[in-house]
Tab-separated table of C-alpha atoms and ligand atoms in Angstrom:
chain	number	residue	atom	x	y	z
A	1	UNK	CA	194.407	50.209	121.198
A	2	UNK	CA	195.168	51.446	117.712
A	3	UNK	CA	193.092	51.915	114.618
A	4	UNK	CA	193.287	53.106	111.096
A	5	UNK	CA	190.603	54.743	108.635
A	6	UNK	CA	190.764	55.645	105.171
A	7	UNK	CA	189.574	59.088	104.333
A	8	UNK	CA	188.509	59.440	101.257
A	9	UNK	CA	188.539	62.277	98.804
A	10	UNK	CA	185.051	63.386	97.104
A	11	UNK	CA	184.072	64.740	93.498
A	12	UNK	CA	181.231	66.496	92.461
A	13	UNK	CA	179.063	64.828	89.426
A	14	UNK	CA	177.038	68.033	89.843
A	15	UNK	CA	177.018	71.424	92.146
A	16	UNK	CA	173.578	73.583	92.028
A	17	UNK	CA	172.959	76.774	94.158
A	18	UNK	CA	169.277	77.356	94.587
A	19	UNK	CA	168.780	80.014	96.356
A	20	UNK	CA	170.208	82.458	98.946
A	21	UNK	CA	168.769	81.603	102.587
A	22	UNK	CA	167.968	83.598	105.312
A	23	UNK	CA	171.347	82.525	106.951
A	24	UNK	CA	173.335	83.494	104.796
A	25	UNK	CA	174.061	80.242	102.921
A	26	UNK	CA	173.541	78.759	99.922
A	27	UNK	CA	171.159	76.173	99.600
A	28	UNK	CA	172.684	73.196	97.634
A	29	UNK	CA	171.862	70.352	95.363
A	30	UNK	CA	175.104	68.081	94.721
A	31	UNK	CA	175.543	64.532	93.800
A	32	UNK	CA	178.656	63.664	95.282
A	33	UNK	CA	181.033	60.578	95.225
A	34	UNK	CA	183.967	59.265	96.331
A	35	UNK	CA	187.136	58.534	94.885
A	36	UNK	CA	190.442	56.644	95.877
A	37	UNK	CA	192.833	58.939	97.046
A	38	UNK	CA	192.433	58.789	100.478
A	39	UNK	CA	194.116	60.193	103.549
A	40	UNK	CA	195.000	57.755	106.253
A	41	UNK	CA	193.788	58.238	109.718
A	42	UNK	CA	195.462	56.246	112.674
A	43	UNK	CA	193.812	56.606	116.234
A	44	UNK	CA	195.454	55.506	119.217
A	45	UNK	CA	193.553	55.322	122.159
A	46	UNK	CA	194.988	57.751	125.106
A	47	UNK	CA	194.890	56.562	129.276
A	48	UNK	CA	194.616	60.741	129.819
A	49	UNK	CA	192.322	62.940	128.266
A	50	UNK	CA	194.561	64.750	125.967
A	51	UNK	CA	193.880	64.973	122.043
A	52	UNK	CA	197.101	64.893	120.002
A	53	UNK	CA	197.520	65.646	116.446
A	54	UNK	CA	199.894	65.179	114.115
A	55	UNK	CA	199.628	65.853	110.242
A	56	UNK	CA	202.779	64.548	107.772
A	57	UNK	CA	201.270	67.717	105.501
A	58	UNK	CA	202.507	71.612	106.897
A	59	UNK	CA	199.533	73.082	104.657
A	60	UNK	CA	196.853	71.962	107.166
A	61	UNK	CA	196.351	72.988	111.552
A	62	UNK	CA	197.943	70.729	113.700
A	63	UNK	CA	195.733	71.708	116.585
A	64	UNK	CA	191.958	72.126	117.484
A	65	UNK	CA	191.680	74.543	114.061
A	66	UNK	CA	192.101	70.884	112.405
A	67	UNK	CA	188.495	69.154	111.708
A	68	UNK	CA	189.722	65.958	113.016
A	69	UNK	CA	190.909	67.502	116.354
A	70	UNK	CA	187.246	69.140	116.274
A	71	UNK	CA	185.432	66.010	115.656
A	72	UNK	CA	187.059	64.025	118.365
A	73	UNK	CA	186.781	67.011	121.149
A	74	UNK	CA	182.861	67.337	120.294
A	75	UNK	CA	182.469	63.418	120.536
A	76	UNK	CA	184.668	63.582	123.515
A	77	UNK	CA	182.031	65.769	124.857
A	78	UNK	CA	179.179	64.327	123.554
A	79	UNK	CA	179.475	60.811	124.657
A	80	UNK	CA	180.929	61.920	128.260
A	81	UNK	CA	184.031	59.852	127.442
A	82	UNK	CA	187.004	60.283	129.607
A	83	UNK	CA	189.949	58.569	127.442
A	84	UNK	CA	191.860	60.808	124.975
A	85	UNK	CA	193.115	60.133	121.429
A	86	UNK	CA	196.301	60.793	119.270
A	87	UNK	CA	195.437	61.461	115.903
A	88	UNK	CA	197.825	61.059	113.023
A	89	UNK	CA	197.154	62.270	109.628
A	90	UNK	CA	198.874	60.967	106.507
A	91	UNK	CA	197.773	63.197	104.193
A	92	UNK	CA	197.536	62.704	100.500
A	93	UNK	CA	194.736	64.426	98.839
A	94	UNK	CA	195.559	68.178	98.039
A	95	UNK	CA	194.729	70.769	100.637
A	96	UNK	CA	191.930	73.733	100.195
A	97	UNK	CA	191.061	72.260	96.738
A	98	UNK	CA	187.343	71.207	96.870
A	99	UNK	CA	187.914	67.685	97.614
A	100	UNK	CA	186.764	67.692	100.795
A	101	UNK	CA	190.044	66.796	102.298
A	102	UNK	CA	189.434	68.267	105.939
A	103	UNK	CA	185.493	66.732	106.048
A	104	UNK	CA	186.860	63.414	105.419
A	105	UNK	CA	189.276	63.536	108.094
A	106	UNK	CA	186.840	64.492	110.485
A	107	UNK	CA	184.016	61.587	109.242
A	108	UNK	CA	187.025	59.491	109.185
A	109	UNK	CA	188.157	60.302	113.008
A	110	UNK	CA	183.921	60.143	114.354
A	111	UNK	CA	183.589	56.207	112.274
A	112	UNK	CA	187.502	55.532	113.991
A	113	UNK	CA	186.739	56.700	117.315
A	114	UNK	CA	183.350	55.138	116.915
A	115	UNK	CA	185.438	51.212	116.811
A	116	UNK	CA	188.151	52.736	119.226
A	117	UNK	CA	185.755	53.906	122.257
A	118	UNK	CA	183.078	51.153	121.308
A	119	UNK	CA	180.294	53.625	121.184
A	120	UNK	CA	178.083	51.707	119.022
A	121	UNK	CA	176.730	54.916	116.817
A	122	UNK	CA	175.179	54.301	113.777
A	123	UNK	CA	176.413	56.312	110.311
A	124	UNK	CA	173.178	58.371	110.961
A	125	UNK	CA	174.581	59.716	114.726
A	126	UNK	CA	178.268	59.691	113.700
A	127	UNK	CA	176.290	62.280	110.463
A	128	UNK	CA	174.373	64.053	113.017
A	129	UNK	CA	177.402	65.119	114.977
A	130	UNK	CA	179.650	65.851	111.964
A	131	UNK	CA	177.015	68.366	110.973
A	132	UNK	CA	178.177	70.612	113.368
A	133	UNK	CA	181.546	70.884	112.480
A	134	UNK	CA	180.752	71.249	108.727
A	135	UNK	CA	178.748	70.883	105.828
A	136	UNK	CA	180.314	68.315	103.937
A	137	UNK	CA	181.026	66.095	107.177
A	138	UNK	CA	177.506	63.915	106.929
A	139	UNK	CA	178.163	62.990	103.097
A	140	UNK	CA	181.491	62.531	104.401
A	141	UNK	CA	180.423	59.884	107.298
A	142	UNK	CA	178.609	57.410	104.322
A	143	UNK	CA	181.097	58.156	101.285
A	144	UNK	CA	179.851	56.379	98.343
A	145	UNK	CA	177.961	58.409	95.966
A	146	UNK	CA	174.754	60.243	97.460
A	147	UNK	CA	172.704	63.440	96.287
A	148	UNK	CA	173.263	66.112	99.130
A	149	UNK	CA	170.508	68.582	100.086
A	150	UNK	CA	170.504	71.472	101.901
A	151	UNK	CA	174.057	72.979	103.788
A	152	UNK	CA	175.213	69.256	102.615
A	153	UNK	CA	173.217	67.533	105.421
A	154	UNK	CA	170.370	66.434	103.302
A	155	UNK	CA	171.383	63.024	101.908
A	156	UNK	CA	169.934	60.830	99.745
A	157	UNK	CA	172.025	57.191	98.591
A	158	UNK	CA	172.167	57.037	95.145
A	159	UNK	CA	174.336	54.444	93.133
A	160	UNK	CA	178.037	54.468	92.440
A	161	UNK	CA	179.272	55.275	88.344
A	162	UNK	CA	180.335	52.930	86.830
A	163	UNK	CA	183.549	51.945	86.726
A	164	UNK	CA	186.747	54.568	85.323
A	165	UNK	CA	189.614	56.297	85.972
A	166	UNK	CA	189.346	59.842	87.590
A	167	UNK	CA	192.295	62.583	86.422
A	168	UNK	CA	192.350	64.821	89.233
A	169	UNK	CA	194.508	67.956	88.962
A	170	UNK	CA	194.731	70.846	91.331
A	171	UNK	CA	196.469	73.923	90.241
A	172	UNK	CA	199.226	76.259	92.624
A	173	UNK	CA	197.430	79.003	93.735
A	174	UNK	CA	194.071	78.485	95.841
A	175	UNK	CA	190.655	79.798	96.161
A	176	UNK	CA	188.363	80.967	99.389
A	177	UNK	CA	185.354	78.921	99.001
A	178	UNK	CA	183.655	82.239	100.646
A	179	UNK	CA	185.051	84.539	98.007
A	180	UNK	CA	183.464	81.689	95.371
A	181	UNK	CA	180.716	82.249	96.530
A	182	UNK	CA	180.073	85.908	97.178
A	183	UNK	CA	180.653	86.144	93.808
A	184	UNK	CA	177.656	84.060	93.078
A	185	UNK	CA	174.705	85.557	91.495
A	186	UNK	CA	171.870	82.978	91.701
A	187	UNK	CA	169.386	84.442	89.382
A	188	UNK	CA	172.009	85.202	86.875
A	189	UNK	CA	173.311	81.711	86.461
A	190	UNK	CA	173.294	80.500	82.852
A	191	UNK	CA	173.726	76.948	82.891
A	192	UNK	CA	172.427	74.430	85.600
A	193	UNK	CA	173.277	70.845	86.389
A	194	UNK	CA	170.370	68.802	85.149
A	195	UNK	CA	170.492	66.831	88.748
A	196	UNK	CA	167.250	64.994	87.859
A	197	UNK	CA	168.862	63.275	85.041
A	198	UNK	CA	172.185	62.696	86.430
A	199	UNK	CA	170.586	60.810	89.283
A	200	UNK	CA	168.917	58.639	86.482
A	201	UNK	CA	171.953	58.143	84.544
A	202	UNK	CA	173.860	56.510	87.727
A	203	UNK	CA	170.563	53.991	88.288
A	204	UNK	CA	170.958	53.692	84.515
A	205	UNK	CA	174.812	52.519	85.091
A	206	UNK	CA	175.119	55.194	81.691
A	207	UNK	CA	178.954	56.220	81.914
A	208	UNK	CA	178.303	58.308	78.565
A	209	UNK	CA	174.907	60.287	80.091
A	210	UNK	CA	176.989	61.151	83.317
A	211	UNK	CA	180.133	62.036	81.780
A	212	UNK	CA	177.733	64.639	79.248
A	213	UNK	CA	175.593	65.815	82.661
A	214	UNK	CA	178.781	67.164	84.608
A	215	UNK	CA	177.867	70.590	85.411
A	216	UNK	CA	178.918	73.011	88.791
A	217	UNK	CA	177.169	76.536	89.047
A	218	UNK	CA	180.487	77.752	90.617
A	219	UNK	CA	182.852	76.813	87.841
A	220	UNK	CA	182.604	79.942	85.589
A	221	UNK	CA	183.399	82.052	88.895
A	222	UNK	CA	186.370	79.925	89.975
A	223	UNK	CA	187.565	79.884	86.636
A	224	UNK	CA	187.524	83.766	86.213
A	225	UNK	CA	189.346	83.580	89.546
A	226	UNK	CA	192.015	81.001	88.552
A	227	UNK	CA	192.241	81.186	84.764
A	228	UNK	CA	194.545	77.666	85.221
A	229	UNK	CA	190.515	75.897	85.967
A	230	UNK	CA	190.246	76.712	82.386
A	231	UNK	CA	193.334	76.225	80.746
A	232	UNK	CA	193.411	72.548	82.396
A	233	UNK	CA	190.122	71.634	81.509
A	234	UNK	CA	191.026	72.982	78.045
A	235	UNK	CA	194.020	70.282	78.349
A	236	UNK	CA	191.806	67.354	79.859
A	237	UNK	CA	189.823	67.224	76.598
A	238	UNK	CA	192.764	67.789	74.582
A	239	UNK	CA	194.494	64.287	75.863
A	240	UNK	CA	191.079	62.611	75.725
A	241	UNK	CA	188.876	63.095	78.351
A	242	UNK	CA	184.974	62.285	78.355
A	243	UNK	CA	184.314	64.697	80.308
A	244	UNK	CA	185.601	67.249	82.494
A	245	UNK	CA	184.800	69.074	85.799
A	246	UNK	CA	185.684	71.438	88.726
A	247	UNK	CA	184.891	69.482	91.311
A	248	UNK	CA	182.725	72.247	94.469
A	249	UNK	CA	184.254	75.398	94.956
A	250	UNK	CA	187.682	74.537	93.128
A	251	UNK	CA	189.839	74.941	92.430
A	252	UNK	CA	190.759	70.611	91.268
A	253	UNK	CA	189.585	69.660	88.251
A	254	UNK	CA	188.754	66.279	87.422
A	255	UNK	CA	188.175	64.430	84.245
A	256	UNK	CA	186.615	61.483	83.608
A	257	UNK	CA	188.515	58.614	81.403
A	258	UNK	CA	187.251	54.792	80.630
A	259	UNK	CA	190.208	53.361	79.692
A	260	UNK	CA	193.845	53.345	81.984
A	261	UNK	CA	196.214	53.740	79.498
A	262	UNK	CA	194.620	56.818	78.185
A	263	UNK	CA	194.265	58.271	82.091
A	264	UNK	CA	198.482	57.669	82.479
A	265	UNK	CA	199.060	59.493	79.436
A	266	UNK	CA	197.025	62.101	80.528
A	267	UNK	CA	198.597	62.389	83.960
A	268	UNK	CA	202.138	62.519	82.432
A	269	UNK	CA	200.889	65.278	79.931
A	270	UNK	CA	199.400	67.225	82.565
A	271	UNK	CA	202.575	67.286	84.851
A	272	UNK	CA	204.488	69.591	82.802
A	273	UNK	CA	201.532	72.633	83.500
A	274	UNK	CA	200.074	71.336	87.077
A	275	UNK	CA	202.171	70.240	90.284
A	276	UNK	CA	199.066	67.875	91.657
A	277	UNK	CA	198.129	65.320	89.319
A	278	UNK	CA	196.753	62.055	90.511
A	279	UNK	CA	194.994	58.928	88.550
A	280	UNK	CA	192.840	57.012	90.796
A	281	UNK	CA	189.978	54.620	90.626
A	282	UNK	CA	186.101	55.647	90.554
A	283	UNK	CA	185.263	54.116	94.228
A	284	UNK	CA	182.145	51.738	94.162
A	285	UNK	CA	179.813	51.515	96.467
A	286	UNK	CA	182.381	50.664	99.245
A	287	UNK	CA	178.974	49.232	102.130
A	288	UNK	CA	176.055	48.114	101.529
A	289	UNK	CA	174.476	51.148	102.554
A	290	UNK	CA	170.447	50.787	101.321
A	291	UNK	CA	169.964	52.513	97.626
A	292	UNK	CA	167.307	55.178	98.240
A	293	UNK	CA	167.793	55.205	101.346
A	294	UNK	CA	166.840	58.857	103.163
A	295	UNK	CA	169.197	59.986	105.884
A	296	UNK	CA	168.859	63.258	107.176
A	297	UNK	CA	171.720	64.390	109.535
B	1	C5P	O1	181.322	75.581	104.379
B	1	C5P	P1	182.361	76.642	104.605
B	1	C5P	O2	182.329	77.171	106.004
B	1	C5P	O3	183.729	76.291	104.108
B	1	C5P	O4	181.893	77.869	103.673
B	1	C5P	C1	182.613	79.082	103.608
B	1	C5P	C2	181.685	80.185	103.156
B	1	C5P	O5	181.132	79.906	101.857
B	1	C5P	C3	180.472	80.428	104.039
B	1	C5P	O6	180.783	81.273	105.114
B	1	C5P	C4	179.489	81.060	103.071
B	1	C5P	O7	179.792	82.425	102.888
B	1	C5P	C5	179.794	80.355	101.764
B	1	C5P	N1	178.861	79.228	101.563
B	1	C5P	C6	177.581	79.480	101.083
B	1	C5P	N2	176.718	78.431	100.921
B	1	C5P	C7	177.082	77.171	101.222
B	1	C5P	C8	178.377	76.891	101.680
B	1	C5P	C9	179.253	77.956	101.850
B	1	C5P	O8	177.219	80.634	100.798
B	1	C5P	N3	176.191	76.186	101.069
């Protein structure tokens, strides 16, 4: 038996780090959503109990250092199934760029294998277990837009923008999402996202509020990291954005854009300074997941 699953990429609408914890990490409050460029999953069900995996991108592990490998081995393990899996990737959104590329293939393979092995899990379970191979996994199990809590884990349905075009464009060179944030000094941060409102502004359906609330405590560090962050969101206004953002650690930026014709033009100006430039859709909600709903992975 075969199946497919779309994996898609994520934004941040807002990134705040509260605190330091006793572990080590940051704890986070993010409103996330999704976006369509998506990867493309395909299981096929296995007779032995071998997982395969195959990526068409070279930038990412094609063994059990992959997140999808990882997410099918623990619910392998989990569930006490026998059967074995091969995984194929087609990847499409950029690699190590704060789009959450890996966590959605890993979601993507626990709701596949979910269908393929009949396990009957519910989004809450599937969360659960992608918890514990990383923190943006659970948001990554509902998509759609939620505030995330926590590592990530914390989740809280909120609803999706309205609809626009998203301008996504990741420069060259990389960043370490650990370096990002060892360079984070939480008491010293100057502006914060005003979460609150953003939240209200999305029940609102208030494309201008959210487009003026897009803030991300770790932009100023990325960007001193990767001058190009700057220099690109520099550009973004410049062909007519309404508003612009780093999307978590970096080092994409995305802007936001109401009208198509506007989001082209901005895509073909952008080309000439950036190698990875995309215009996709805003994703609505995709389910009919319950608005306010709590889910706690
Ligand atoms: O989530 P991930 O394992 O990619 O994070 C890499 C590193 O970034 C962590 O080891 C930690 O140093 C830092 N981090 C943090 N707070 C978070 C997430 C990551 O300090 N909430």
């Amino acid at each position: 038996m075969f199946i497919s699953e779309k994996a898609p990429a994520k934004i941040n609408l807002t990134l705040d780090a509260l605190y330091k914890r006793a572990d080590g990490y940051h704890e986070l409050e993010m409103v996330m959503t999704s976006v369509d460029l998506a990867d493309r999953i395909d299981l096929l069900s296995l007779p032995h109990s071998a997982i395969l995996l195959e990526s068409s991108s070279g930038l990412v592990p094609q063994d059990d250092k992959n997140l999808a490998y990882m997410a099918a081995s623990l619910l392998r393990k989990k569930m006490g199934i026998r059967r074995g899996v091969a995984i194929k990737i087609d990847k499409k959104v950029p690699v190590a760029a704060g789009l959450a590329g890996g966590s959605s293939d890993a979601a993507a393979t626990l709701r596949g294998l979910n269908r393929l092995w009949g396990l009957g899990l519910s989004l809450r379970e599937l969360a659960e277990i992608g918890s514990e191979i990383g923190s943006d996994v659970p948001y990554c199990v509902y998509g759609n837009t939620a505030l995330a809590k926590g590592r990530g884990e914390r989740l809280q349905v909120l609803p999706a923008p309205p609809s626009c075009w998203v301008v996504l464009a990741k420069p060259s060179q990389g960043v370490s999402t650990a370096d990002v944030f060892g360079e984070l000094k939480v008491d010293h941060v100057q502006t914060r996202p005003k979460t609150k409102e953003m939240m209200e502004a999305l029940y609102r359906q208030d494309y201008r509020a959210i487009t003026r609330l897009l803030s991300n405590v770790l932009e100023p560090i990325t960007m001193n990291m990767e001058p190009d962050v700057r220099k690109l969101k520099e550009k973004m206004y410049q062909f007519g954005a309404d508003g612009v953002l780093m999307s978590g650690s970096g080092p994409t930026v995305f802007a936001l854009v109401d009208r198509e014709s506007r989001a082209k033009r901005m895509v073909n100006s952008l080309k000439g300074f950036c190698p990875q430039v995309f215009a996709v859709r805003m994703l609505g909600n995709l389910n009919k997941t319950k608005q306010n709903a709590i889910v706690q992975a």
